[in-house]
Structure formats: structure tokens, C-alpha cells
PDB file of C-alpha atoms in Angstrom:
ATOM      1  CA  GLN A   1     -12.620   5.359 -12.797  1.00 87.00           C
ATOM      2  CA  VAL A   2     -10.288   3.254 -11.468  1.00 95.00           C
ATOM      3  CA  GLN A   3     -11.136   0.201  -9.287  1.00 97.00           C
ATOM      4  CA  LEU A   4      -8.504  -1.609  -7.140  1.00 98.00           C
ATOM      5  CA  VAL A   5      -8.985  -4.908  -5.396  1.00 98.00           C
ATOM      6  CA  GLU A   6      -6.707  -6.026  -2.206  1.00 98.00           C
ATOM      7  CA  SER A   7      -5.910  -9.642  -1.678  1.00 98.00           C
ATOM      8  CA  GLY A   8      -3.460 -11.362   0.317  1.00 98.00           C
ATOM      9  CA  GLY A   9      -4.527 -10.915   3.967  1.00 97.00           C
ATOM     10  CA  GLY A  10      -4.829 -13.436   6.656  1.00 97.00           C
ATOM     11  CA  LEU A  11      -3.535 -14.616  10.153  1.00 98.00           C
ATOM     12  CA  VAL A  12      -0.151 -15.320  10.804  1.00 98.00           C
ATOM     13  CA  GLN A  13       2.387 -15.488  13.919  1.00 98.00           C
ATOM     14  CA  ALA A  14       4.503 -12.474  14.719  1.00 98.00           C
ATOM     15  CA  GLY A  15       7.755 -12.680  12.333  1.00 98.00           C
ATOM     16  CA  GLY A  16       5.928 -14.376   9.737  1.00 98.00           C
ATOM     17  CA  SER A  17       5.581 -12.762   6.683  1.00 98.00           C
ATOM     18  CA  LEU A  18       2.501 -12.152   4.040  1.00 98.00           C
ATOM     19  CA  ARG A  19       2.730 -10.478   0.597  1.00 98.00           C
ATOM     20  CA  LEU A  20      -0.668  -8.544  -0.424  1.00 98.00           C
ATOM     21  CA  SER A  21      -1.633  -7.848  -3.873  1.00 98.00           C
ATOM     22  CA  CYS A  22      -3.572  -4.879  -5.124  1.00 98.00           C
ATOM     23  CA  ALA A  23      -4.882  -5.488  -8.964  1.00 98.00           C
ATOM     24  CA  ALA A  24      -6.062  -2.284 -10.830  1.00 98.00           C
ATOM     25  CA  SER A  25      -8.369  -1.667 -13.442  1.00 96.00           C
ATOM     26  CA  GLY A  26     -10.285   1.119 -15.226  1.00 94.00           C
ATOM     27  CA  GLY A  27      -7.531   3.537 -15.796  1.00 89.00           C
ATOM     28  CA  THR A  28      -4.070   3.735 -17.134  1.00 94.00           C
ATOM     29  CA  PHE A  29      -2.178   2.441 -14.069  1.00 96.00           C
ATOM     30  CA  SER A  30       1.305   3.763 -15.171  1.00 95.00           C
ATOM     31  CA  TYR A  31      -0.612   7.507 -14.479  1.00 96.00           C
ATOM     32  CA  TYR A  32      -0.790   6.830 -10.922  1.00 97.00           C
ATOM     33  CA  ALA A  33       1.140   6.551  -7.850  1.00 97.00           C
ATOM     34  CA  MET A  34       0.410   3.577  -5.810  1.00 98.00           C
ATOM     35  CA  GLY A  35       0.133   3.416  -1.776  1.00 98.00           C
ATOM     36  CA  TRP A  36      -0.656   1.077   0.669  1.00 98.00           C
ATOM     37  CA  PHE A  37      -2.031   2.220   4.121  1.00 98.00           C
ATOM     38  CA  ARG A  38      -4.004   0.408   7.097  1.00 98.00           C
ATOM     39  CA  GLN A  39      -6.512   1.001   9.752  1.00 98.00           C
ATOM     40  CA  ALA A  40      -6.753  -0.597  12.991  1.00 97.00           C
ATOM     41  CA  PRO A  41      -9.676  -0.668  14.927  1.00 92.00           C
ATOM     42  CA  GLY A  42     -10.078   2.428  16.644  1.00 94.00           C
ATOM     43  CA  LYS A  43      -7.450   4.167  15.094  1.00 97.00           C
ATOM     44  CA  ASP A  44      -7.243   6.303  11.961  1.00 97.00           C
ATOM     45  CA  ARG A  45      -6.328   5.516   8.199  1.00 97.00           C
ATOM     46  CA  GLU A  46      -2.308   5.881   8.343  1.00 97.00           C
ATOM     47  CA  PHE A  47       0.311   5.813   5.671  1.00 98.00           C
ATOM     48  CA  VAL A  48       2.420   2.494   5.269  1.00 98.00           C
ATOM     49  CA  ALA A  49       4.239   2.733   1.786  1.00 98.00           C
ATOM     50  CA  THR A  50       4.011   4.489  -1.788  1.00 98.00           C
ATOM     51  CA  ILE A  51       5.945   3.867  -5.402  1.00 98.00           C
ATOM     52  CA  SER A  52       5.599   6.455  -7.836  1.00 97.00           C
ATOM     53  CA  THR A  53       4.385   6.156 -11.006  1.00 96.00           C
ATOM     54  CA  THR A  54       7.478   4.610 -12.993  1.00 95.00           C
ATOM     55  CA  GLY A  55       8.560   2.540  -9.978  1.00 95.00           C
ATOM     56  CA  GLY A  56      11.657   4.423  -9.255  1.00 94.00           C
ATOM     57  CA  ASP A  57      10.952   5.818  -5.952  1.00 96.00           C
ATOM     58  CA  THR A  58       9.489   4.576  -2.667  1.00 97.00           C
ATOM     59  CA  TYR A  59       8.578   5.808   0.460  1.00 98.00           C
ATOM     60  CA  TYR A  60       8.101   4.193   3.540  1.00 98.00           C
ATOM     61  CA  ALA A  61       6.774   5.315   7.310  1.00 98.00           C
ATOM     62  CA  ASP A  62       9.129   4.685   9.724  1.00 98.00           C
ATOM     63  CA  SER A  63       6.889   1.718  11.516  1.00 97.00           C
ATOM     64  CA  VAL A  64       7.778  -0.604   8.654  1.00 98.00           C
ATOM     65  CA  LYS A  65      10.929   0.808   7.127  1.00 98.00           C
ATOM     66  CA  GLY A  66      13.561  -2.429   6.898  1.00 98.00           C
ATOM     67  CA  ARG A  67      10.474  -4.629   7.119  1.00 98.00           C
ATOM     68  CA  PHE A  68       7.964  -3.929   4.126  1.00 98.00           C
ATOM     69  CA  THR A  69       8.684  -3.476   0.500  1.00 98.00           C
ATOM     70  CA  ILE A  70       6.508  -2.036  -1.880  1.00 98.00           C
ATOM     71  CA  SER A  71       6.867  -2.867  -5.725  1.00 98.00           C
ATOM     72  CA  ARG A  72       4.671  -2.767  -9.059  1.00 98.00           C
ATOM     73  CA  ASP A  73       4.798  -3.890 -12.741  1.00 98.00           C
ATOM     74  CA  ASN A  74       2.973  -1.648 -14.682  1.00 97.00           C
ATOM     75  CA  ALA A  75       2.617  -4.267 -17.530  1.00 97.00           C
ATOM     76  CA  LYS A  76       0.603  -6.390 -15.014  1.00 97.00           C
ATOM     77  CA  ASN A  77      -1.699  -3.223 -13.538  1.00 98.00           C
ATOM     78  CA  THR A  78      -0.611  -4.570  -9.961  1.00 98.00           C
ATOM     79  CA  VAL A  79       1.505  -3.412  -7.080  1.00 98.00           C
ATOM     80  CA  TRP A  80       2.408  -5.374  -3.855  1.00 98.00           C
ATOM     81  CA  LEU A  81       3.567  -5.247  -0.295  1.00 98.00           C
ATOM     82  CA  GLN A  82       5.711  -7.800   1.027  1.00 98.00           C
ATOM     83  CA  MET A  83       5.280  -7.569   4.548  1.00 98.00           C
ATOM     84  CA  ASN A  84       8.410  -9.572   6.919  1.00 98.00           C
ATOM     85  CA  SER A  85       8.937  -9.459  10.642  1.00 98.00           C
ATOM     86  CA  LEU A  86       5.346  -8.766  11.047  1.00 98.00           C
ATOM     87  CA  LYS A  87       4.449  -7.758  14.679  1.00 98.00           C
ATOM     88  CA  PRO A  88       1.302  -7.775  16.198  1.00 97.00           C
ATOM     89  CA  GLU A  89       1.012  -4.171  16.067  1.00 97.00           C
ATOM     90  CA  ASP A  90       1.130  -4.427  12.132  1.00 98.00           C
ATOM     91  CA  THR A  91      -2.761  -5.873  12.953  1.00 98.00           C
ATOM     92  CA  ALA A  92      -5.048  -4.064  10.488  1.00 98.00           C
ATOM     93  CA  VAL A  93      -7.308  -3.403   7.518  1.00 98.00           C
ATOM     94  CA  TYR A  94      -4.886  -3.170   4.742  1.00 98.00           C
ATOM     95  CA  TYR A  95      -5.985  -0.630   1.694  1.00 98.00           C
ATOM     96  CA  CYS A  96      -4.824  -0.124  -1.581  1.00 98.00           C
ATOM     97  CA  ALA A  97      -4.608   3.283  -2.944  1.00 98.00           C
ATOM     98  CA  ALA A  98      -3.968   5.387  -6.166  1.00 97.00           C
ATOM     99  CA  ASP A  99      -3.172   8.978  -6.895  1.00 96.00           C
ATOM    100  CA  LEU A 100      -2.995  10.612 -10.452  1.00 95.00           C
ATOM    101  CA  ALA A 101       0.641  11.896 -10.232  1.00 91.00           C
ATOM    102  CA  TYR A 102       2.326  14.646 -12.022  1.00 86.00           C
ATOM    103  CA  ASN A 103       5.724  13.937 -10.968  1.00 84.00           C
ATOM    104  CA  ASP A 104       8.094  10.777  -9.943  1.00 85.00           C
ATOM    105  CA  TYR A 105       8.323  11.625  -6.400  1.00 89.00           C
ATOM    106  CA  ALA A 106       6.848   8.630  -4.028  1.00 92.00           C
ATOM    107  CA  GLN A 107       6.616  11.073  -0.910  1.00 91.00           C
ATOM    108  CA  SER A 108       4.162  13.132  -2.699  1.00 89.00           C
ATOM    109  CA  SER A 109       1.235  10.668  -2.181  1.00 92.00           C
ATOM    110  CA  SER A 110       1.680   9.827   1.199  1.00 92.00           C
ATOM    111  CA  GLU A 111      -1.227  11.565   2.622  1.00 94.00           C
ATOM    112  CA  VAL A 112      -4.638   9.797   3.341  1.00 93.00           C
ATOM    113  CA  GLY A 113      -6.128  12.583   1.742  1.00 93.00           C
ATOM    114  CA  THR A 114      -4.134  12.867  -1.281  1.00 94.00           C
ATOM    115  CA  MET A 115      -5.155   9.224  -2.851  1.00 95.00           C
ATOM    116  CA  ASP A 116      -7.741   9.475  -5.489  1.00 96.00           C
ATOM    117  CA  TYR A 117      -9.283   5.901  -5.309  1.00 97.00           C
ATOM    118  CA  TRP A 118      -9.231   3.262  -2.970  1.00 98.00           C
ATOM    119  CA  GLY A 119      -9.846  -0.443  -2.163  1.00 98.00           C
ATOM    120  CA  LYS A 120     -12.308  -2.011  -0.092  1.00 98.00           C
ATOM    121  CA  GLY A 121      -9.067  -3.375   2.323  1.00 98.00           C
ATOM    122  CA  THR A 122      -7.832  -6.793   3.052  1.00 98.00           C
ATOM    123  CA  LEU A 123      -7.478  -7.569   6.638  1.00 98.00           C
ATOM    124  CA  VAL A 124      -4.044  -8.661   8.456  1.00 98.00           C
ATOM    125  CA  THR A 125      -4.005 -10.202  11.599  1.00 98.00           C
ATOM    126  CA  VAL A 126      -0.705 -10.647  13.495  1.00 98.00           C
ATOM    127  CA  SER A 127      -0.826 -13.009  16.561  1.00 97.00           C
ATOM    128  CA  SER A 128       1.769 -12.981  19.553  1.00 93.00           C
TER     129      SER A 128
END
């Protein structure tokens, strides 16, 4: 059983930056592709970014490409999401998720239904 705990959310003005962290425990972190998803009020949960088991491959939603960067450190059992140039439409609860992966292809872990474990989320609010 993998436990995921997100941190780093908060209130930021449009154009600002935040860095989200996700600490994993209870499993072999390097076996899992890691992803960030988000859910805005009244909307479905959507994919944001994913990173392969080794960190050698990443994949982003078009809406965040060029602004967000996902990274991981397998020695620290941690994945991060660096969010720059934030927009009000980025406001959502951000969830970290883990997918037991058998390849090093990040896009394989970009669907909500693919992920095996989820954190409880951290709220990001971007004011205009």
C-alpha cells in the first residue's frame, strides 16, 4: 500500500509561482510512474503532468506545457510540480498519484483510471 501526501498549495496572484511536493511511503517508489492531476469546483479530475519511473520521460497537458515542470528524486521518494506563470484557471485541488508501471513511457500514466494510488490533494488558488 502506497501512501501519498501532497504539500505546497496556497494562494498566489496570477503570474506567480508555486512548488508542490508529494512524499511517498509504503512501497518501492522507483516502481511507480508519478502524476499530478487537478480538479476544479464542478469539474472532472483532469491530467496535469506525469513522469516515468526513472524520471527519463515526462508528459504534460497542453494547458500547462511550458509553464509547469514535473520532477522526481527516487532517493527521497518525492515528486514535485513546479508551477510558473500561474493563471486563475489553474485554481483547483491538485492530487498526486502513483501508477505501478512496466515501462519508462510517461504518457502511459496520464489517465485518471490508470493510477493505482492517490493523495488527498492540496488546494491551489490563483487570484486575478
